[in-house]
Amino acid sequence: MPTIPASKLGQNNVSASQSSCCIRLHVFYKVVIASVIILVILQYCFSAITESHKYEPWFSISHPQNPPNALGKPIASSPTGSLFERHENESQSSASTNATDSGGNLPKCPPVPPHLEGPITVHKEDVSTEVLERKLGQSLQPGGFGKPANCLAKESVAIIVPYRARETHLRVLLANLHPLLRRQQLQYAIFVVEQAGNGPFNRAMLMNVGYKEALRLNNFTCFIFHDVDLLPEDDRNIYSCPEQPRHMSVAVDVFSYKLPYAEIFGGVSAMRKEQFELVNGFSNLFWGWGGEDDDMANRIKFHKLHISRYPTNIARYKMLSHKKEKANPTRYKFLYSGKRRFKTDGLNSLKYSLKKRELKPLYTWLYVDIGSSKSS
Ligand code: BGC
């Protein structure tokens, strides 16, 4: 029988102990990897609970009645699409958070809201007022006031929508805007300023009224003037006020997503309170379509401010279709002579009478008599 040299026997012993060592190492790595996976899952679940961002009431004005709806009769009876599913999930997932925290113990909201999606689906379909209020109103205070539940917003934003006889557009705007504002973790309220009567529309004057009336309700620091027919396409277009006035509707589908001209300030624009005061608000003299935003652009420039903009891939909007209004033929006259009137035509010369104010579930409705072009 061949004898195995002692040296070889030793080698076998070594390789056997090496392979058992390898098996142990292998098991060890598996345990480490499994622990890491479990930790990641646990952290994910935990952050889903703590970061859920339900909006809770922040605005306190006593308004006992539940006012009737001014949006007209519902057209569609149920929502399609996923707009509300997401909203419902957000509200439900946040039900476990501290809904009664008045804000004292909350951390500041992060500079970049964590739940932004970037490009978003725009929902152009009409939804009944009942459905809208049921789905969106539960996390808002009457008047369309909202704020993030889990952090303190940097500023309070008033969104002013000049309005007359565009019920469908208003419902569609609200359906798109509220979910976006929630994701942006804003403290905000929406004001719909409706012009009474059938005279020429005065968009600028309605925005001045919205500004003044909003400040009677709360100390807003940022004002966003918003056409009722523009729907944001990207939630990185933050509804806040940076250091300079900001033109927000930079790229609109009907303008082939191109800026029509460098000074344009119409559609959707944002100004800080002190900037709006500095320029004396909008002119009150632009009755009918056009020019009032150009006059504001002139005011901004005259007061050594400048118009800022996000890039066109973010500041994008879709416009709802409507009959084109007749342009105001006198707008150029007022535009060219505007400089002489900046000091005297604006917030400090605004005259109106507020016929009604109602805190509706999704917005504050201001019904206002602003007179007519002849009386100005
Ligand atoms: C009007 C503005 C308007 C712009 C874009 C201009 O001619 O004066 O008010 O925003 O066109 O439609």
XYZ file of C-alpha atoms and ligand atoms in Angstrom:
388
model
C 0.000 0.000 0.000
C 1.425 3.318 -0.962
C 2.129 5.488 1.957
C 1.145 9.103 1.869
C 3.974 11.355 2.806
C 3.437 13.205 5.999
C 4.003 16.492 4.205
C 1.033 15.819 1.860
C -1.188 14.846 4.780
C -0.453 18.216 6.275
C -1.434 19.932 3.008
C -4.818 18.164 3.005
C -5.460 19.284 6.507
C -4.650 22.843 5.485
C -6.962 22.829 2.439
C -9.811 21.277 4.497
C -9.484 23.976 7.094
C -9.263 26.596 4.304
C -12.515 25.414 2.712
C -14.387 25.384 6.048
C -13.070 28.865 6.625
C -14.398 29.877 3.167
C -17.834 28.460 3.998
C -17.899 30.445 7.226
C -16.884 33.614 5.391
C -19.584 33.004 2.808
C -22.226 32.619 5.536
C -20.901 35.730 7.226
C -21.254 37.798 4.022
C -24.764 36.501 3.492
C -25.723 37.541 7.013
C -24.195 41.000 6.476
C -26.011 41.496 3.141
C -29.328 40.293 4.599
C -28.936 42.698 7.558
C -28.214 45.618 5.222
C -31.315 44.819 3.129
C -33.478 44.580 6.268
C -32.082 47.924 7.522
C -32.819 49.637 4.175
C -36.394 48.299 4.174
C -36.920 49.423 7.772
C -35.557 52.898 7.037
C -37.778 53.187 3.949
C -40.897 52.240 5.942
C -39.955 54.653 8.722
C -39.378 57.589 6.353
C -42.686 56.846 4.585
C -44.428 57.361 7.927
C -42.508 60.405 9.097
C -42.277 62.232 5.771
C -45.866 61.858 4.693
C -47.007 65.427 4.183
C -50.592 66.075 4.918
C -51.611 69.695 4.849
C -53.439 71.001 7.836
C -55.345 74.170 8.576
C -53.366 77.260 9.467
C -55.706 80.085 8.829
C -58.096 81.287 11.462
C -61.024 83.429 10.485
C -64.437 82.722 11.878
C -66.858 81.903 9.101
C -69.756 79.933 10.461
C -71.820 79.115 7.392
C -70.942 76.593 4.797
C -71.435 78.814 1.753
C -73.150 77.623 -1.400
C -70.966 76.852 -4.336
C -70.320 79.607 -6.845
C -68.723 77.388 -9.409
C -72.004 76.553 -11.102
C -73.485 73.141 -11.709
C -71.185 70.119 -11.945
C -70.511 68.846 -15.423
C -68.855 65.492 -14.885
C -69.827 63.332 -11.918
C -66.645 61.439 -11.184
C -62.941 61.921 -11.657
C -60.985 59.944 -14.166
C -57.190 59.657 -14.114
C -54.955 59.291 -11.106
C -54.928 62.875 -9.841
C -57.112 62.157 -6.823
C -55.788 58.713 -6.058
C -52.460 60.251 -5.189
C -54.086 62.993 -3.180
C -56.153 60.432 -1.219
C -53.126 58.304 -0.499
C -51.218 61.310 0.785
C -54.025 62.260 3.120
C -54.460 58.745 4.396
C -50.803 58.022 4.904
C -50.493 61.208 6.903
C -53.434 60.457 9.143
C -51.017 59.008 11.659
C -48.936 62.186 11.809
C -49.398 64.884 14.386
C -52.292 66.745 12.844
C -52.743 69.110 15.769
C -49.220 70.480 15.914
C -49.578 74.252 15.656
C -46.127 74.599 14.160
C -44.094 75.338 17.271
C -42.109 72.120 17.246
C -41.802 71.655 13.523
C -38.525 71.813 11.635
C -38.152 74.192 8.697
C -39.219 72.695 5.374
C -36.230 71.554 3.317
C -35.105 73.943 0.542
C -35.971 71.300 -2.058
C -39.347 69.664 -1.364
C -38.711 65.893 -1.231
C -41.809 64.709 -3.110
C -41.492 66.615 -6.379
C -42.056 64.626 -9.538
C -40.687 66.959 -12.222
C -42.839 66.797 -15.365
C -46.422 66.027 -14.362
C -49.567 64.984 -16.187
C -51.883 67.903 -16.747
C -55.552 67.015 -16.197
C -57.742 69.004 -18.544
C -60.936 67.082 -17.923
C -63.667 68.781 -15.938
C -64.638 67.361 -12.557
C -67.726 68.200 -10.542
C -67.406 70.663 -7.687
C -68.654 68.011 -5.214
C -65.955 65.546 -6.195
C -63.275 68.242 -6.138
C -64.293 69.419 -2.701
C -64.519 65.901 -1.330
C -61.133 64.894 -2.663
C -59.136 68.065 -2.187
C -61.002 69.982 0.501
C -60.450 67.525 3.334
C -56.902 68.682 3.915
C -57.572 72.398 3.409
C -59.110 74.965 5.654
C -62.142 76.836 4.240
C -60.936 79.504 1.872
C -58.518 77.115 0.133
C -55.845 77.559 2.789
C -53.203 74.874 3.192
C -49.849 74.270 4.791
C -47.528 71.321 5.230
C -48.161 69.342 8.412
C -44.626 68.182 9.006
C -42.530 71.274 8.470
C -42.653 75.050 8.659
C -42.952 76.763 5.287
C -40.570 79.629 4.594
C -43.225 82.090 3.445
C -46.966 82.400 3.032
C -48.147 82.651 -0.525
C -51.362 84.219 -1.834
C -52.372 83.006 -5.279
C -54.585 85.613 -6.917
C -56.780 84.514 -9.829
C -58.603 87.317 -11.699
C -61.858 85.803 -12.850
C -65.171 86.104 -14.651
C -67.479 83.461 -16.159
C -64.965 80.641 -16.625
C -66.434 77.969 -14.332
C -64.922 74.971 -16.063
C -61.495 76.565 -16.266
C -61.585 77.379 -12.577
C -62.470 73.818 -11.571
C -59.734 72.418 -13.799
C -57.183 74.896 -12.425
C -58.044 74.008 -8.819
C -57.852 70.285 -9.575
C -54.331 70.723 -10.948
C -53.016 73.410 -8.636
C -53.845 72.167 -5.130
C -52.008 68.819 -5.441
C -48.954 70.625 -6.874
C -48.903 73.219 -4.093
C -49.105 70.434 -1.506
C -46.135 68.648 -3.013
C -44.224 71.920 -2.983
C -44.770 72.125 0.807
C -46.166 75.628 0.657
C -48.224 77.613 3.077
C -50.729 79.162 0.719
C -54.236 80.284 -0.107
C -56.060 80.731 -3.396
C -58.113 83.901 -3.969
C -60.524 84.041 -6.883
C -61.356 87.676 -7.574
C -64.494 87.898 -9.677
C -65.458 91.085 -11.482
C -69.156 91.945 -11.179
C -71.114 93.226 -14.191
C -70.543 92.897 -17.929
C -68.220 95.837 -18.613
C -64.724 95.349 -20.032
C -62.585 93.045 -17.887
C -59.854 94.708 -15.856
C -57.394 91.960 -14.966
C -54.876 94.310 -13.338
C -57.398 95.979 -11.077
C -58.714 92.594 -9.927
C -55.169 91.592 -9.021
C -54.763 94.789 -7.004
C -58.026 93.993 -5.204
C -56.856 90.413 -4.562
C -53.620 91.735 -3.090
C -55.362 94.157 -0.728
C -58.071 91.717 0.364
C -55.601 88.865 0.903
C -53.580 91.070 3.234
C -56.718 91.816 5.237
C -56.898 88.094 6.017
C -53.305 87.156 6.582
C -49.785 88.501 6.482
C -48.831 87.052 3.090
C -45.277 87.686 1.964
C -45.496 86.415 -1.586
C -48.131 87.017 -4.274
C -48.657 84.940 -7.384
C -50.894 86.402 -10.059
C -52.382 83.538 -12.009
C -54.522 83.363 -15.159
C -57.371 80.906 -14.738
C -56.584 79.053 -17.967
C -52.925 78.135 -17.359
C -52.003 74.709 -15.990
C -48.453 74.004 -14.776
C -46.691 71.061 -16.401
C -43.784 70.631 -13.999
C -43.863 70.745 -10.217
C -40.281 72.012 -9.988
C -41.773 75.365 -10.988
C -42.062 76.392 -7.345
C -44.878 78.771 -6.399
C -42.743 81.033 -4.262
C -41.116 84.440 -4.531
C -37.387 84.638 -5.113
C -35.354 87.832 -4.704
C -36.553 89.366 -7.950
C -40.044 89.371 -9.486
C -40.468 86.108 -11.394
C -42.300 85.469 -14.604
C -43.473 81.872 -14.209
C -45.294 81.017 -17.432
C -42.191 81.136 -19.598
C -43.021 78.304 -21.999
C -46.704 77.973 -22.910
C -47.959 75.371 -25.399
C -49.914 77.910 -27.486
C -46.696 79.908 -27.954
C -44.846 76.734 -29.019
C -43.140 76.743 -25.585
C -41.170 79.861 -26.525
C -41.094 83.216 -24.797
C -43.030 85.595 -27.103
C -40.833 88.582 -26.117
C -38.248 89.348 -23.454
C -40.341 91.718 -21.285
C -43.492 89.616 -21.108
C -44.846 89.375 -17.565
C -48.352 88.004 -18.216
C -49.914 84.628 -17.503
C -48.432 83.631 -14.155
C -46.049 85.884 -12.237
C -44.720 86.160 -8.705
C -43.803 89.214 -6.648
C -42.803 89.716 -3.064
C -45.005 92.005 -0.974
C -42.386 94.741 -0.674
C -41.764 94.681 -4.438
C -45.464 95.009 -5.196
C -45.680 97.931 -2.769
C -42.571 99.545 -4.249
C -44.036 99.600 -7.773
C -47.474 100.699 -6.465
C -49.114 97.483 -7.740
C -50.666 97.287 -11.192
C -52.146 100.200 -13.100
C -55.944 100.476 -12.784
C -56.402 101.903 -16.262
C -56.165 98.856 -18.512
C -59.753 97.890 -19.373
C -60.122 95.009 -21.811
C -57.440 92.627 -23.028
C -53.695 93.342 -22.984
C -51.030 95.761 -21.831
C -51.427 95.622 -18.044
C -48.630 93.064 -17.676
C -46.367 95.092 -19.979
C -47.019 98.139 -17.792
C -46.001 96.060 -14.759
C -42.804 95.015 -16.571
C -42.085 98.749 -17.063
C -42.742 99.436 -13.380
C -40.358 96.660 -12.397
C -37.614 98.025 -14.622
C -38.216 101.622 -13.550
C -37.740 100.629 -9.904
C -34.431 98.891 -10.685
C -35.796 95.400 -10.221
C -35.599 92.789 -12.935
C -37.688 89.894 -14.185
C -36.284 86.477 -13.314
C -37.273 83.180 -14.942
C -36.824 79.439 -14.572
C -35.670 77.585 -17.675
C -38.209 76.590 -20.312
C -38.121 72.892 -19.466
C -39.482 73.717 -15.984
C -41.590 76.882 -16.341
C -44.028 75.159 -18.715
C -47.786 75.518 -18.948
C -50.701 74.289 -20.994
C -53.390 76.812 -21.827
C -57.070 75.828 -21.773
C -58.838 76.846 -24.940
C -61.185 79.840 -24.928
C -62.530 82.475 -27.255
C -59.888 85.086 -27.940
C -60.859 88.421 -26.439
C -60.760 91.688 -28.374
C -57.566 93.569 -27.587
C -57.890 96.941 -25.891
C -57.019 99.537 -28.591
C -55.974 102.191 -26.067
C -53.424 99.999 -24.315
C -50.439 101.477 -26.132
C -51.427 105.015 -25.191
C -51.432 104.052 -21.494
C -48.296 102.004 -21.892
C -46.260 104.838 -23.380
C -47.381 107.375 -20.822
C -47.241 104.889 -17.945
C -44.033 106.174 -16.417
C -45.686 109.479 -15.536
C -48.369 107.662 -13.564
C -46.494 104.914 -11.685
C -46.663 106.981 -8.491
C -50.326 107.898 -8.724
C -52.020 105.041 -10.599
C -52.011 101.745 -8.757
C -52.545 100.442 -5.243
C -52.819 103.974 -3.878
C -55.603 104.969 -6.288
C -57.548 101.696 -6.263
C -61.302 102.062 -5.733
C -63.680 99.137 -5.462
C -66.481 97.783 -3.414
C -66.400 94.250 -2.145
C -69.858 92.813 -2.705
C -69.174 89.393 -1.237
C -66.431 87.380 0.364
C -66.888 83.682 0.954
C -64.470 81.104 2.250
C -65.245 78.208 -0.047
C -63.676 74.811 0.548
C -61.063 75.243 -2.198
C -60.626 78.999 -2.466
C -61.612 82.379 -1.109
C -64.146 84.006 -3.393
C -64.087 87.793 -3.687
C -66.935 89.250 -5.696
C -66.100 92.833 -6.478
C -67.492 95.911 -8.139
C -64.607 97.789 -9.722
C -66.710 100.328 -11.611
C -66.208 100.727 -15.341
C -63.757 102.295 -17.750
C -65.827 105.515 -18.011
C -65.718 106.174 -14.298
C -61.926 105.934 -14.094
C -50.142 92.063 -24.514
C -49.892 91.369 -23.198
C -49.975 89.863 -23.377
C -49.040 89.440 -24.492
C -49.088 87.955 -24.757
C -49.179 91.551 -25.551
O -49.452 92.166 -26.788
O -49.972 93.452 -24.358
O -50.829 91.803 -22.267
O -49.620 89.204 -22.189
O -49.330 90.139 -25.677
O -50.345 87.512 -25.104
